[in-house]
Every structure is written in C-alpha cells, then in structure tokens.
Tab-separated table of C-alpha atoms and ligand atoms in Angstrom:
chain	number	residue	atom	x	y	z
A	1	UNK	CA	125.378	138.851	103.373
A	2	UNK	CA	128.557	140.305	104.753
A	3	UNK	CA	129.524	139.249	108.231
A	4	UNK	CA	132.024	140.781	110.570
A	5	UNK	CA	133.780	139.155	113.408
A	6	UNK	CA	135.456	140.975	116.262
A	7	UNK	CA	137.228	139.447	119.135
A	8	UNK	CA	139.640	140.729	121.729
A	9	UNK	CA	143.047	139.176	121.623
A	10	UNK	CA	146.148	139.958	123.534
A	11	UNK	CA	149.896	139.704	123.357
A	12	UNK	CA	152.508	139.513	126.093
A	13	UNK	CA	156.041	140.801	126.195
A	14	UNK	CA	158.592	138.339	124.982
A	15	UNK	CA	160.412	136.958	128.051
A	16	UNK	CA	163.756	137.911	126.596
A	17	UNK	CA	162.847	141.532	126.191
A	18	UNK	CA	165.598	143.937	127.105
A	19	UNK	CA	165.132	145.324	130.640
A	20	UNK	CA	165.918	148.857	129.521
A	21	UNK	CA	162.925	148.783	127.175
A	22	UNK	CA	160.609	147.651	129.934
A	23	UNK	CA	161.944	150.456	132.084
A	24	UNK	CA	161.088	152.975	129.365
A	25	UNK	CA	157.606	151.484	129.011
A	26	UNK	CA	157.134	151.715	132.781
A	27	UNK	CA	158.012	155.368	132.906
A	28	UNK	CA	155.816	156.131	129.914
A	29	UNK	CA	152.918	154.426	131.657
A	30	UNK	CA	153.584	156.294	134.912
A	31	UNK	CA	153.515	159.644	133.161
A	32	UNK	CA	150.454	158.714	131.137
A	33	UNK	CA	148.474	157.786	134.245
A	34	UNK	CA	149.605	160.891	136.095
A	35	UNK	CA	148.534	163.087	133.198
A	36	UNK	CA	145.116	161.411	132.808
A	37	UNK	CA	144.617	162.034	136.513
A	38	UNK	CA	145.437	165.746	136.052
A	39	UNK	CA	143.029	166.008	133.124
A	40	UNK	CA	140.192	164.279	134.986
A	41	UNK	CA	140.714	166.594	137.926
A	42	UNK	CA	140.726	169.594	135.595
A	43	UNK	CA	137.341	168.541	134.213
A	44	UNK	CA	135.835	167.983	137.658
A	45	UNK	CA	137.202	171.307	138.919
A	46	UNK	CA	135.944	173.046	135.806
A	47	UNK	CA	132.541	171.346	136.198
A	48	UNK	CA	132.698	169.725	132.815
A	49	UNK	CA	130.940	166.479	131.963
A	50	UNK	CA	132.244	166.283	128.431
A	51	UNK	CA	134.428	168.278	126.090
A	52	UNK	CA	134.057	169.008	122.418
A	53	UNK	CA	136.987	168.373	120.127
A	54	UNK	CA	137.487	172.088	119.588
A	55	UNK	CA	137.765	172.806	123.309
A	56	UNK	CA	140.399	170.261	124.232
A	57	UNK	CA	143.500	172.190	123.311
A	58	UNK	CA	142.567	175.271	125.299
A	59	UNK	CA	141.024	173.481	128.232
A	60	UNK	CA	143.663	171.038	129.431
A	61	UNK	CA	146.995	171.988	130.956
A	62	UNK	CA	149.944	170.841	128.885
A	63	UNK	CA	151.853	167.772	129.876
A	64	UNK	CA	155.442	168.391	130.853
A	65	UNK	CA	156.645	164.947	129.889
A	66	UNK	CA	154.461	163.347	127.231
A	67	UNK	CA	154.917	163.870	123.528
A	68	UNK	CA	152.045	165.675	121.868
A	69	UNK	CA	150.546	162.536	120.337
A	70	UNK	CA	150.483	160.601	123.591
A	71	UNK	CA	149.226	163.680	125.373
A	72	UNK	CA	146.317	163.625	122.965
A	73	UNK	CA	145.599	159.966	123.728
A	74	UNK	CA	145.625	160.703	127.455
A	75	UNK	CA	143.270	163.668	127.077
A	76	UNK	CA	140.762	161.608	125.127
A	77	UNK	CA	141.047	158.928	127.731
A	78	UNK	CA	140.321	161.430	130.513
A	79	UNK	CA	137.255	162.777	128.692
A	80	UNK	CA	135.996	159.260	128.280
A	81	UNK	CA	136.513	158.485	131.973
A	82	UNK	CA	134.605	161.583	133.045
A	83	UNK	CA	131.742	161.251	130.576
A	84	UNK	CA	131.232	157.568	131.398
A	85	UNK	CA	131.239	158.435	135.067
A	86	UNK	CA	128.787	161.317	134.505
A	87	UNK	CA	126.411	159.116	132.511
A	88	UNK	CA	126.330	156.424	135.155
A	89	UNK	CA	125.891	158.968	137.969
A	90	UNK	CA	122.943	160.430	136.103
A	91	UNK	CA	121.222	157.104	135.481
A	92	UNK	CA	121.892	155.617	138.886
A	93	UNK	CA	121.542	158.607	141.174
A	94	UNK	CA	120.923	162.117	139.913
A	95	UNK	CA	117.934	161.252	137.744
A	96	UNK	CA	116.114	159.979	140.824
A	97	UNK	CA	117.131	163.028	142.838
A	98	UNK	CA	115.718	165.337	140.149
A	99	UNK	CA	112.459	163.372	140.002
A	100	UNK	CA	112.068	163.568	143.743
A	101	UNK	CA	112.814	167.296	143.808
A	102	UNK	CA	110.194	167.757	141.111
A	103	UNK	CA	107.601	165.763	143.046
A	104	UNK	CA	108.358	167.703	146.216
A	105	UNK	CA	107.949	170.959	144.322
A	106	UNK	CA	111.564	172.001	144.931
A	107	UNK	CA	112.144	172.461	141.233
A	108	UNK	CA	109.657	173.499	138.593
A	109	UNK	CA	108.776	171.071	135.785
A	110	UNK	CA	110.662	173.332	133.341
A	111	UNK	CA	113.761	173.316	135.468
A	112	UNK	CA	113.506	169.555	135.921
A	113	UNK	CA	113.409	169.214	132.154
A	114	UNK	CA	116.598	171.263	131.846
A	115	UNK	CA	118.258	169.157	134.536
A	116	UNK	CA	117.310	165.926	132.779
A	117	UNK	CA	118.798	167.291	129.554
A	118	UNK	CA	122.057	168.128	131.305
A	119	UNK	CA	122.368	164.605	132.692
A	120	UNK	CA	121.201	162.734	129.649
A	121	UNK	CA	123.196	164.612	127.013
A	122	UNK	CA	126.025	165.803	129.271
A	123	UNK	CA	125.224	169.402	128.373
A	124	UNK	CA	127.379	171.361	130.768
A	125	UNK	CA	127.307	174.799	129.146
A	126	UNK	CA	124.479	177.379	129.275
A	127	UNK	CA	122.370	177.848	126.148
A	128	UNK	CA	119.503	176.187	124.314
A	129	UNK	CA	117.125	176.173	127.265
A	130	UNK	CA	119.760	175.587	129.921
A	131	UNK	CA	120.829	178.367	132.274
A	132	UNK	CA	123.848	178.685	134.527
A	133	UNK	CA	121.459	178.203	137.473
A	134	UNK	CA	120.411	174.832	136.096
A	135	UNK	CA	124.027	173.793	135.755
A	136	UNK	CA	124.850	174.952	139.270
A	137	UNK	CA	121.888	173.038	140.675
A	138	UNK	CA	122.840	169.931	138.699
A	139	UNK	CA	126.338	170.011	140.130
A	140	UNK	CA	124.930	170.570	143.610
A	141	UNK	CA	122.939	167.329	143.206
A	142	UNK	CA	125.961	165.606	141.721
A	143	UNK	CA	128.270	166.744	144.533
A	144	UNK	CA	125.877	165.933	147.334
A	145	UNK	CA	124.125	162.833	146.070
A	146	UNK	CA	126.150	161.525	143.151
A	147	UNK	CA	128.580	159.415	145.138
A	148	UNK	CA	132.286	159.254	144.461
A	149	UNK	CA	134.129	161.221	141.861
A	150	UNK	CA	136.033	159.297	139.198
A	151	UNK	CA	139.307	157.922	140.428
A	152	UNK	CA	142.300	156.999	138.343
A	153	UNK	CA	144.188	154.013	139.632
A	154	UNK	CA	147.853	153.359	139.021
A	155	UNK	CA	146.898	150.388	136.863
A	156	UNK	CA	144.892	152.424	134.356
A	157	UNK	CA	145.706	150.995	130.941
A	158	UNK	CA	147.213	153.216	128.275
A	159	UNK	CA	145.029	153.735	125.276
A	160	UNK	CA	147.289	154.212	122.344
A	161	UNK	CA	146.159	155.074	118.866
A	162	UNK	CA	147.737	154.086	115.622
A	163	UNK	CA	149.811	157.249	115.804
A	164	UNK	CA	151.498	156.195	119.020
A	165	UNK	CA	151.655	152.421	118.891
A	166	UNK	CA	151.827	150.205	115.896
A	167	UNK	CA	152.006	146.474	115.577
A	168	UNK	CA	154.508	145.286	112.994
A	169	UNK	CA	155.123	141.901	111.484
A	170	UNK	CA	158.388	140.287	112.555
A	171	UNK	CA	161.462	140.807	110.504
A	172	UNK	CA	164.287	138.381	110.074
A	173	UNK	CA	166.249	137.355	113.141
A	174	UNK	CA	163.400	138.405	115.305
A	175	UNK	CA	162.850	137.132	118.816
A	176	UNK	CA	159.077	137.622	119.039
A	177	UNK	CA	156.015	137.009	116.909
A	178	UNK	CA	155.474	140.712	116.423
A	179	UNK	CA	157.049	144.024	117.174
A	180	UNK	CA	155.163	146.816	118.797
A	181	UNK	CA	156.503	150.240	118.142
A	182	UNK	CA	155.493	152.635	120.916
A	183	UNK	CA	156.249	156.314	121.112
A	184	UNK	CA	158.363	157.038	124.137
A	185	UNK	CA	158.774	160.072	126.356
A	186	UNK	CA	161.476	161.299	124.039
A	187	UNK	CA	160.312	162.848	120.823
A	188	UNK	CA	160.983	160.777	117.712
A	189	UNK	CA	162.401	157.884	119.707
A	190	UNK	CA	160.301	154.775	119.746
A	191	UNK	CA	160.437	151.752	121.998
A	192	UNK	CA	160.476	148.544	120.000
A	193	UNK	CA	158.904	145.785	122.056
A	194	UNK	CA	159.007	142.125	121.026
A	195	UNK	CA	155.641	140.491	121.641
A	196	UNK	CA	154.540	136.920	121.780
A	197	UNK	CA	151.053	136.290	121.181
A	198	UNK	CA	147.806	135.039	120.326
A	199	UNK	CA	147.787	131.930	118.116
A	200	UNK	CA	144.845	133.488	116.283
A	201	UNK	CA	146.834	136.400	114.957
A	202	UNK	CA	149.423	135.673	112.332
A	203	UNK	CA	149.588	139.024	110.592
A	204	UNK	CA	149.657	142.496	112.062
A	205	UNK	CA	146.922	143.662	109.702
A	206	UNK	CA	144.420	141.240	111.227
A	207	UNK	CA	143.923	143.571	114.139
A	208	UNK	CA	142.212	146.906	114.273
A	209	UNK	CA	144.205	150.062	114.781
A	210	UNK	CA	144.854	151.122	118.323
A	211	UNK	CA	146.021	149.109	121.256
A	212	UNK	CA	145.395	148.977	124.975
A	213	UNK	CA	148.519	148.560	127.077
A	214	UNK	CA	147.771	147.226	130.492
A	215	UNK	CA	149.828	146.201	133.467
A	216	UNK	CA	148.098	143.366	135.252
A	217	UNK	CA	147.907	142.955	139.008
A	218	UNK	CA	150.577	140.306	138.780
A	219	UNK	CA	152.872	142.735	137.034
A	220	UNK	CA	152.651	141.379	133.480
A	221	UNK	CA	152.298	143.698	130.550
A	222	UNK	CA	149.378	142.859	128.345
A	223	UNK	CA	148.784	144.346	124.918
A	224	UNK	CA	145.139	144.130	123.974
A	225	UNK	CA	143.899	144.419	120.435
A	226	UNK	CA	140.725	143.698	118.544
A	227	UNK	CA	140.870	141.122	115.824
A	228	UNK	CA	138.655	141.993	112.890
A	229	UNK	CA	137.560	139.814	110.068
A	230	UNK	CA	135.014	140.295	107.377
A	231	UNK	CA	133.618	137.715	105.021
A	232	UNK	CA	130.629	137.068	102.850
A	233	UNK	CA	128.065	134.356	103.455
A	234	UNK	CA	126.171	133.497	100.287
A	235	UNK	CA	122.378	133.564	100.338
A	236	UNK	CA	120.729	130.172	99.705
A	237	UNK	CA	119.188	131.522	96.481
A	238	UNK	CA	122.628	132.474	95.135
A	239	UNK	CA	123.870	128.906	95.334
A	240	UNK	CA	123.428	126.340	92.560
A	241	UNK	CA	120.150	124.476	92.919
A	242	UNK	CA	121.971	121.176	93.375
A	243	UNK	CA	123.908	122.489	96.363
A	244	UNK	CA	123.655	119.933	99.160
A	245	UNK	CA	121.231	120.624	101.972
A	246	UNK	CA	121.286	119.492	105.558
A	247	UNK	CA	118.369	119.607	107.984
A	248	UNK	CA	119.244	120.692	111.509
A	249	UNK	CA	116.801	120.236	114.357
A	250	UNK	CA	117.348	121.999	117.646
A	251	UNK	CA	116.201	119.276	119.935
A	252	UNK	CA	114.786	118.985	123.375
A	253	UNK	CA	117.017	116.014	124.158
A	254	UNK	CA	120.162	117.182	122.493
A	255	UNK	CA	121.218	120.530	121.156
A	256	UNK	CA	121.290	119.779	117.467
A	257	UNK	CA	120.482	116.755	115.311
A	258	UNK	CA	121.183	116.603	111.598
A	259	UNK	CA	119.290	114.863	108.846
A	260	UNK	CA	122.292	112.646	108.135
A	261	UNK	CA	122.107	111.287	111.633
A	262	UNK	CA	124.687	113.214	113.637
A	263	UNK	CA	123.841	114.379	117.119
A	264	UNK	CA	125.613	117.389	118.583
A	265	UNK	CA	125.795	118.710	122.111
A	266	UNK	CA	124.287	115.704	123.841
A	267	UNK	CA	126.407	116.053	126.959
A	268	UNK	CA	125.900	119.770	126.995
A	269	UNK	CA	122.119	119.703	127.133
A	270	UNK	CA	121.693	118.497	130.749
A	271	UNK	CA	124.171	121.109	132.013
A	272	UNK	CA	122.402	123.780	130.045
A	273	UNK	CA	118.972	122.697	131.273
A	274	UNK	CA	120.067	122.780	134.903
A	275	UNK	CA	121.468	126.281	134.650
A	276	UNK	CA	118.482	127.420	132.625
A	277	UNK	CA	116.142	126.163	135.330
A	278	UNK	CA	118.081	127.990	138.033
A	279	UNK	CA	117.890	131.252	136.106
A	280	UNK	CA	114.196	130.796	135.416
A	281	UNK	CA	113.351	129.949	139.020
A	282	UNK	CA	115.352	132.825	140.387
A	283	UNK	CA	113.734	135.229	137.965
A	284	UNK	CA	110.240	133.982	138.788
A	285	UNK	CA	111.021	134.298	142.465
A	286	UNK	CA	112.063	137.912	142.126
A	287	UNK	CA	108.963	138.668	140.077
A	288	UNK	CA	106.795	137.229	142.813
A	289	UNK	CA	108.521	139.395	145.352
A	290	UNK	CA	107.885	142.394	143.168
A	291	UNK	CA	111.488	143.210	142.249
A	292	UNK	CA	111.710	144.669	138.822
A	293	UNK	CA	115.462	144.736	138.379
A	294	UNK	CA	117.829	141.802	138.328
A	295	UNK	CA	119.933	141.066	141.344
A	296	UNK	CA	123.697	140.850	140.794
A	297	UNK	CA	123.422	137.094	141.301
A	298	UNK	CA	120.762	136.792	138.611
A	299	UNK	CA	122.823	138.958	136.276
A	300	UNK	CA	125.827	136.745	136.853
A	301	UNK	CA	123.847	133.561	136.227
A	302	UNK	CA	122.284	134.976	133.086
A	303	UNK	CA	125.588	135.975	131.625
A	304	UNK	CA	127.002	132.585	132.528
A	305	UNK	CA	124.106	130.938	130.723
A	306	UNK	CA	124.425	133.026	127.610
A	307	UNK	CA	128.190	132.563	127.582
A	308	UNK	CA	127.744	128.825	127.875
A	309	UNK	CA	125.240	128.606	125.051
A	310	UNK	CA	127.266	130.932	122.853
A	311	UNK	CA	130.414	128.862	123.249
A	312	UNK	CA	128.640	125.583	122.635
A	313	UNK	CA	126.553	126.698	119.661
A	314	UNK	CA	129.623	128.353	118.159
A	315	UNK	CA	131.500	125.102	118.489
A	316	UNK	CA	128.679	123.113	116.919
A	317	UNK	CA	128.294	125.613	114.080
A	318	UNK	CA	132.020	125.421	113.322
A	319	UNK	CA	131.822	121.674	113.337
A	320	UNK	CA	128.832	121.590	111.010
A	321	UNK	CA	130.362	124.015	108.551
A	322	UNK	CA	133.643	122.105	108.522
A	323	UNK	CA	131.982	118.765	107.955
A	324	UNK	CA	129.587	120.050	105.340
A	325	UNK	CA	131.324	122.614	103.145
A	326	UNK	CA	129.181	124.320	100.537
A	327	UNK	CA	125.987	123.116	102.174
A	328	UNK	CA	122.770	125.008	102.766
A	329	UNK	CA	121.624	124.427	106.340
A	330	UNK	CA	117.904	124.098	106.815
A	331	UNK	CA	116.423	125.135	110.149
A	332	UNK	CA	112.896	125.500	111.355
A	333	UNK	CA	111.392	128.933	111.458
A	334	UNK	CA	110.824	129.274	115.172
A	335	UNK	CA	108.655	132.338	114.890
A	336	UNK	CA	105.998	130.121	113.382
A	337	UNK	CA	105.919	127.707	116.221
A	338	UNK	CA	105.833	130.324	118.950
A	339	UNK	CA	107.759	128.007	121.208
A	340	UNK	CA	109.370	129.429	124.290
A	341	UNK	CA	111.942	128.715	126.874
A	342	UNK	CA	115.073	126.666	126.460
A	343	UNK	CA	114.465	125.574	122.930
A	344	UNK	CA	113.912	129.065	121.668
A	345	UNK	CA	116.990	130.288	123.478
A	346	UNK	CA	119.180	127.492	122.124
A	347	UNK	CA	117.690	127.819	118.645
A	348	UNK	CA	118.367	131.532	118.416
A	349	UNK	CA	121.986	131.056	119.456
A	350	UNK	CA	122.541	128.242	116.983
A	351	UNK	CA	120.788	130.110	114.201
A	352	UNK	CA	122.959	133.147	114.789
A	353	UNK	CA	126.170	131.135	114.938
A	354	UNK	CA	125.367	129.091	111.857
A	355	UNK	CA	124.027	131.882	109.685
A	356	UNK	CA	127.171	133.913	110.262
A	357	UNK	CA	129.187	131.134	108.659
A	358	UNK	CA	127.026	129.447	106.071
A	359	UNK	CA	123.831	129.912	104.083
A	360	UNK	CA	120.807	129.100	106.181
A	361	UNK	CA	117.247	128.591	105.030
A	362	UNK	CA	114.223	128.401	107.309
A	363	UNK	CA	111.167	126.246	106.735
A	364	UNK	CA	107.737	125.748	108.205
A	365	UNK	CA	108.272	123.358	111.116
A	366	UNK	CA	104.659	122.236	111.596
A	367	UNK	CA	104.484	118.481	112.239
A	368	UNK	CA	108.077	117.823	111.203
A	369	UNK	CA	108.716	116.000	114.454
A	370	UNK	CA	105.561	113.885	114.270
A	371	UNK	CA	105.656	112.885	110.635
A	372	UNK	CA	106.898	109.393	109.815
A	373	UNK	CA	109.862	109.634	107.412
A	374	UNK	CA	108.746	106.405	105.714
A	375	UNK	CA	105.004	106.438	105.276
A	376	UNK	CA	104.179	110.039	106.118
A	377	UNK	CA	101.732	109.173	108.888
A	378	UNK	CA	101.453	111.995	111.416
A	379	UNK	CA	100.607	111.520	115.049
A	380	UNK	CA	101.762	112.933	118.334
A	381	UNK	CA	102.013	109.391	119.659
A	382	UNK	CA	104.593	108.459	117.015
A	383	UNK	CA	107.005	110.121	119.333
A	384	UNK	CA	107.977	109.317	122.878
A	385	UNK	CA	111.040	110.919	124.414
A	386	UNK	CA	114.033	110.196	122.236
A	387	UNK	CA	112.414	107.395	120.318
A	388	UNK	CA	110.185	107.546	117.325
A	389	UNK	CA	107.977	104.635	116.396
A	390	UNK	CA	105.438	104.973	113.612
A	391	UNK	CA	101.936	103.886	114.601
A	392	UNK	CA	101.132	103.115	111.015
A	393	UNK	CA	104.131	101.363	109.456
A	394	UNK	CA	106.245	100.563	112.496
A	395	UNK	CA	109.264	102.579	111.388
A	396	UNK	CA	111.597	103.148	114.338
A	397	UNK	CA	114.213	105.880	114.604
A	398	UNK	CA	115.785	108.423	116.897
A	399	UNK	CA	113.206	111.142	117.426
A	400	UNK	CA	115.658	113.984	116.926
A	401	UNK	CA	116.810	112.596	113.629
A	402	UNK	CA	113.186	112.304	112.522
A	403	UNK	CA	112.785	116.009	113.260
A	404	UNK	CA	115.912	116.923	111.312
A	405	UNK	CA	114.974	114.815	108.313
A	406	UNK	CA	111.474	116.267	108.376
A	407	UNK	CA	112.944	119.751	108.279
A	408	UNK	CA	115.123	118.808	105.330
A	409	UNK	CA	112.155	117.353	103.407
A	410	UNK	CA	110.235	120.527	104.081
A	411	UNK	CA	112.894	122.575	102.295
A	412	UNK	CA	112.195	120.697	99.096
A	413	UNK	CA	108.474	120.594	99.560
A	414	UNK	CA	106.975	123.030	97.117
A	415	UNK	CA	103.454	122.697	98.464
A	416	UNK	CA	104.170	123.772	102.037
A	417	UNK	CA	105.143	127.393	102.392
A	418	UNK	CA	106.770	129.073	105.318
A	419	UNK	CA	103.672	131.102	106.055
A	420	UNK	CA	101.169	128.229	105.921
A	421	UNK	CA	98.986	127.694	108.944
A	422	UNK	CA	99.704	124.430	110.832
A	423	UNK	CA	96.165	123.190	110.153
A	424	UNK	CA	96.604	123.511	106.398
A	425	UNK	CA	100.010	121.833	106.644
A	426	UNK	CA	98.365	118.987	108.526
A	427	UNK	CA	95.656	118.638	105.877
A	428	UNK	CA	98.264	118.513	103.100
A	429	UNK	CA	100.285	115.874	104.919
A	430	UNK	CA	97.249	113.739	105.709
A	431	UNK	CA	96.047	113.861	102.124
A	432	UNK	CA	99.487	112.867	100.956
A	433	UNK	CA	99.623	109.968	103.416
A	434	UNK	CA	96.302	108.606	102.184
A	435	UNK	CA	97.270	108.864	98.531
A	436	UNK	CA	100.488	107.060	99.245
A	437	UNK	CA	98.812	104.312	101.279
A	438	UNK	CA	96.341	103.613	98.529
A	439	UNK	CA	98.924	103.734	95.816
A	440	UNK	CA	99.454	100.411	94.025
A	441	UNK	CA	103.192	101.005	94.299
A	442	UNK	CA	102.934	100.113	97.940
A	443	UNK	CA	102.651	96.414	97.206
A	444	UNK	CA	106.057	96.523	95.558
A	445	UNK	CA	107.736	97.469	98.790
A	446	UNK	CA	109.362	94.927	101.028
A	447	UNK	CA	107.518	94.909	104.339
A	448	UNK	CA	110.392	96.026	106.484
A	449	UNK	CA	109.331	97.454	109.826
A	450	UNK	CA	112.269	99.812	109.714
A	451	UNK	CA	110.911	101.304	106.559
A	452	UNK	CA	114.329	101.433	104.941
A	453	UNK	CA	112.857	100.034	101.790
A	454	UNK	CA	110.796	103.038	100.954
A	455	UNK	CA	112.662	104.410	98.026
A	456	UNK	CA	112.227	107.614	96.188
A	457	UNK	CA	111.591	106.043	92.847
A	458	UNK	CA	108.191	104.973	94.003
A	459	UNK	CA	107.311	108.403	95.269
A	460	UNK	CA	108.640	110.221	92.277
A	461	UNK	CA	106.747	107.944	89.905
A	462	UNK	CA	103.539	108.460	91.752
A	463	UNK	CA	103.986	112.187	91.372
A	464	UNK	CA	104.019	113.129	95.019
A	465	UNK	CA	107.731	113.112	95.521
A	466	UNK	CA	109.061	114.962	98.498
A	467	UNK	CA	112.688	114.205	97.934
A	468	UNK	CA	112.735	111.655	100.698
A	469	UNK	CA	115.565	109.797	99.018
A	470	UNK	CA	117.696	111.970	101.213
A	471	UNK	CA	116.277	110.357	104.300
A	472	UNK	CA	116.653	106.746	103.372
A	473	UNK	CA	119.464	106.205	105.846
A	474	UNK	CA	118.859	105.543	109.508
A	475	UNK	CA	120.847	107.319	112.155
A	476	UNK	CA	123.758	105.383	113.611
B	1	ZN	ZN1	105.294	105.194	109.086
C-alpha cells in the first residue's frame, strides 16, 4: 500500500542576508497585499462570491506594480479569501436567516431553495433556476445579517506559485542551506534569498511546489512549504512467510506492550487518561444541558487530546519500526471487541501510525488477555491490574505482556479466524487446554511455577502447536 506523508515545514532568512534584498522583498509584499485588497474589494463591490478561471482577466483591474505572474497569484489569493468568507457566512449566518424567512413566509419555498443554492455553491450569476431577484435578496441578507466583510491585514502572507518562487539547492560558496528565487517588482529580475531551514529538508525537491511567504508579528520572514514523501508499505501477505512477527497490545495500563516484553508509553498513559476524562466529562455535561455543538473550550481540549495521542503514538510507531525492521506487527482487531473509550481511541491512533510505516496484521482478540501463555488456561481471574497469575499452573507475568504474546500466538493460530465468535474461540481454547493437560508430555516438564519450561517441542509433537516458542521469554 502506498503511503503519503505531508508536513508543513518552514525556512527563515539567513541572518547575513543583504539588506537591499530584504528591502525588495518588503516592497514586493506591500504591493502584493495592496493588490489583493483591491481585488477583494472589486469582488465585494461587484457582488461576486467566486470567479471562474475564464472571468478573472476581464474582471479584475490591472496591477500597476506587480509582474503578470505575481498579479495572477494575488488574484487567486483574493478569490480564495472571498469564497472562504462567503462559505463561512452562509453556514454560520445566512443559512439560518433564509430558513427563518421561509418559516415566516417571507420567501416562498422555491425562492428559499434558490437562495440555499447561491450560498452553498457560491452561484452568484443568474441562470439555472436562479434569478437576479434571488441574488439581490441573498446579498441583502448578506449585507444586513452576514457580519463583517473580509478584511485584508498588512500581514497577509504572499502565496507564490512555482512560477514566482522557487527553492533551489545551495551552490558552492553559499551562505544558506537553500536559495529562494522570488520574482521581484521588476520584470525578469529575481531576488535571490538565502534561507536557513528545517533540519528535515535536505533537498529542494522534497517540498511541494509553491511557497507561502509570511512576515510574522515579530517581524521575521517565514517561508512555509509542504514536505511531501511517498513510500510503499508491503502487505503482510507479500512478505516471506518466515518474516518475524511482533504482537502489540494496546493496554489499559500502558499505551503499548510488545510480545518481546517491551512497554511503551507508560508515563504517557496517566496524562492521557486525565485529559481524556476531562474531555469526556465536559462533553457529557454539555449533552445534559442540551447543547448540541461543542464549546470553544471543548474544541480546544479535544484538539489537544488528539494532538497528544498523535504525537505519542507516532513516536512509539517510529520506535517500534526502528527496533524491528522487516517485521510484521500483529494487532488486535478492535472492531471485533466493540470496546469503547480510551482504548479504542489510543488503538486507532497507534494502528494508523504503525500501518503507515510497516505491515500490520489484525487478529481476533477474544481471550488473548485472559489466556495463560504457559498452560492455555483461560479465566478472567488470571488477571488483576498489571499482574497476571495463572489460576491453573501458577505462571506469573506482566498482564500487558500476556496480552501482547496472546495476540502474537493468535496470528499463527490457524484454527481461530478473525471472524470467529468469542464463544467459539473460547470453546477452542478450552478444548486445547484440556488436551494439553491430559497429554503424557506434561510429566516431562519441570514443575516451574513461572512456566518458563513449557517448550514448543512438546506442543509441536503433540500436534496442537500454537507457535508458543515465541513466548518462552518473560518480560524484563
Ligand atoms: Zn497457566
């Protein structure tokens, strides 16, 4: 499966940049902003919500200072400002005004339909069921009830396409990491700006075409680009059958435990749980009070939570992939368990992060956390908090590791399918446990309470092998 990665990165001007160049960049920016402002005003005055490509040339006044390519960038920018504004005005205000007018009988249902179409699709010209009257009425609503018109601040960033700004790799005797060539106000004369930058970008072709040039509040110039990468993650079935496998359990105590005994995200889990609880309580509270939409505070908390989990699961996934190259990661299929809340949330994030980097296989998770890795006895009471202690053979282990090793065994278990019902999984496991207990091979085992002595040979010989040789090590 092909994966793409996109991330915003930015560069800064090299501190030793020539002051004359900065001056030229400043004046370019000033003219750009002034022209975008003129174009936005032209659209508002002309009662346009959007413009087709074919209309642009005739519609906008010409710029007196910008070169034709930058003029084009500024026009597109203005159209985008106005259409974004118009869309948000429609959703937040005008839509409600139309609905109310319809309820009050001020507009007919047919006219309301036309008005909705104008707002939703930014159709600002008569035709196809929309009359000039509809457009006039829409603009009346927009003028009276739509709130403020779009405003262009002096710090509006310049949106430059590949035609007007191009990142170039450094040449010899260069002072920066990259050069940015920007068209200037003078035709055919570029400004060459030395940039220092993002440690993630080493070659100019790692970034997508087009660049956003922004002057920050503190007066720094920032050059924003999008880093793009594409790579292929092999499917588990495309790998050799002997490819190593690693079970990963998304735990309730820690974020991720592996079948070889590593625990990840232990310190993160309490922080995550606290924030998760706050979000959940706040949401429940608003539901009780009958609010349907999120409050800004809830929105902020939710995005903080998802940012937190994304960062942490990304980190863990990177770690796992680095430590286990060429490995198939085995995770539980959460859709089978129907579990909710934190675990589901954390699982989804980890699954997404891991599967974008390495082959991932999902297995039926039924009873993986309750099954003894040594004797196969299953019971809920085998497990208590973070500790696992088998009620049948006395095997002790970290509960999260037991889960991870159970998941790994499941991936090699031909008799338990992903779609099997938990009750049939339980029956299979119980049958297997009884066969094993009554097997004469059992007497050959040393009676260690830790169960380390259970070796695969015995299982394989008795014909019920589950590949548990891979779980013969205890977690550290
Ligand atoms: Zn046991």
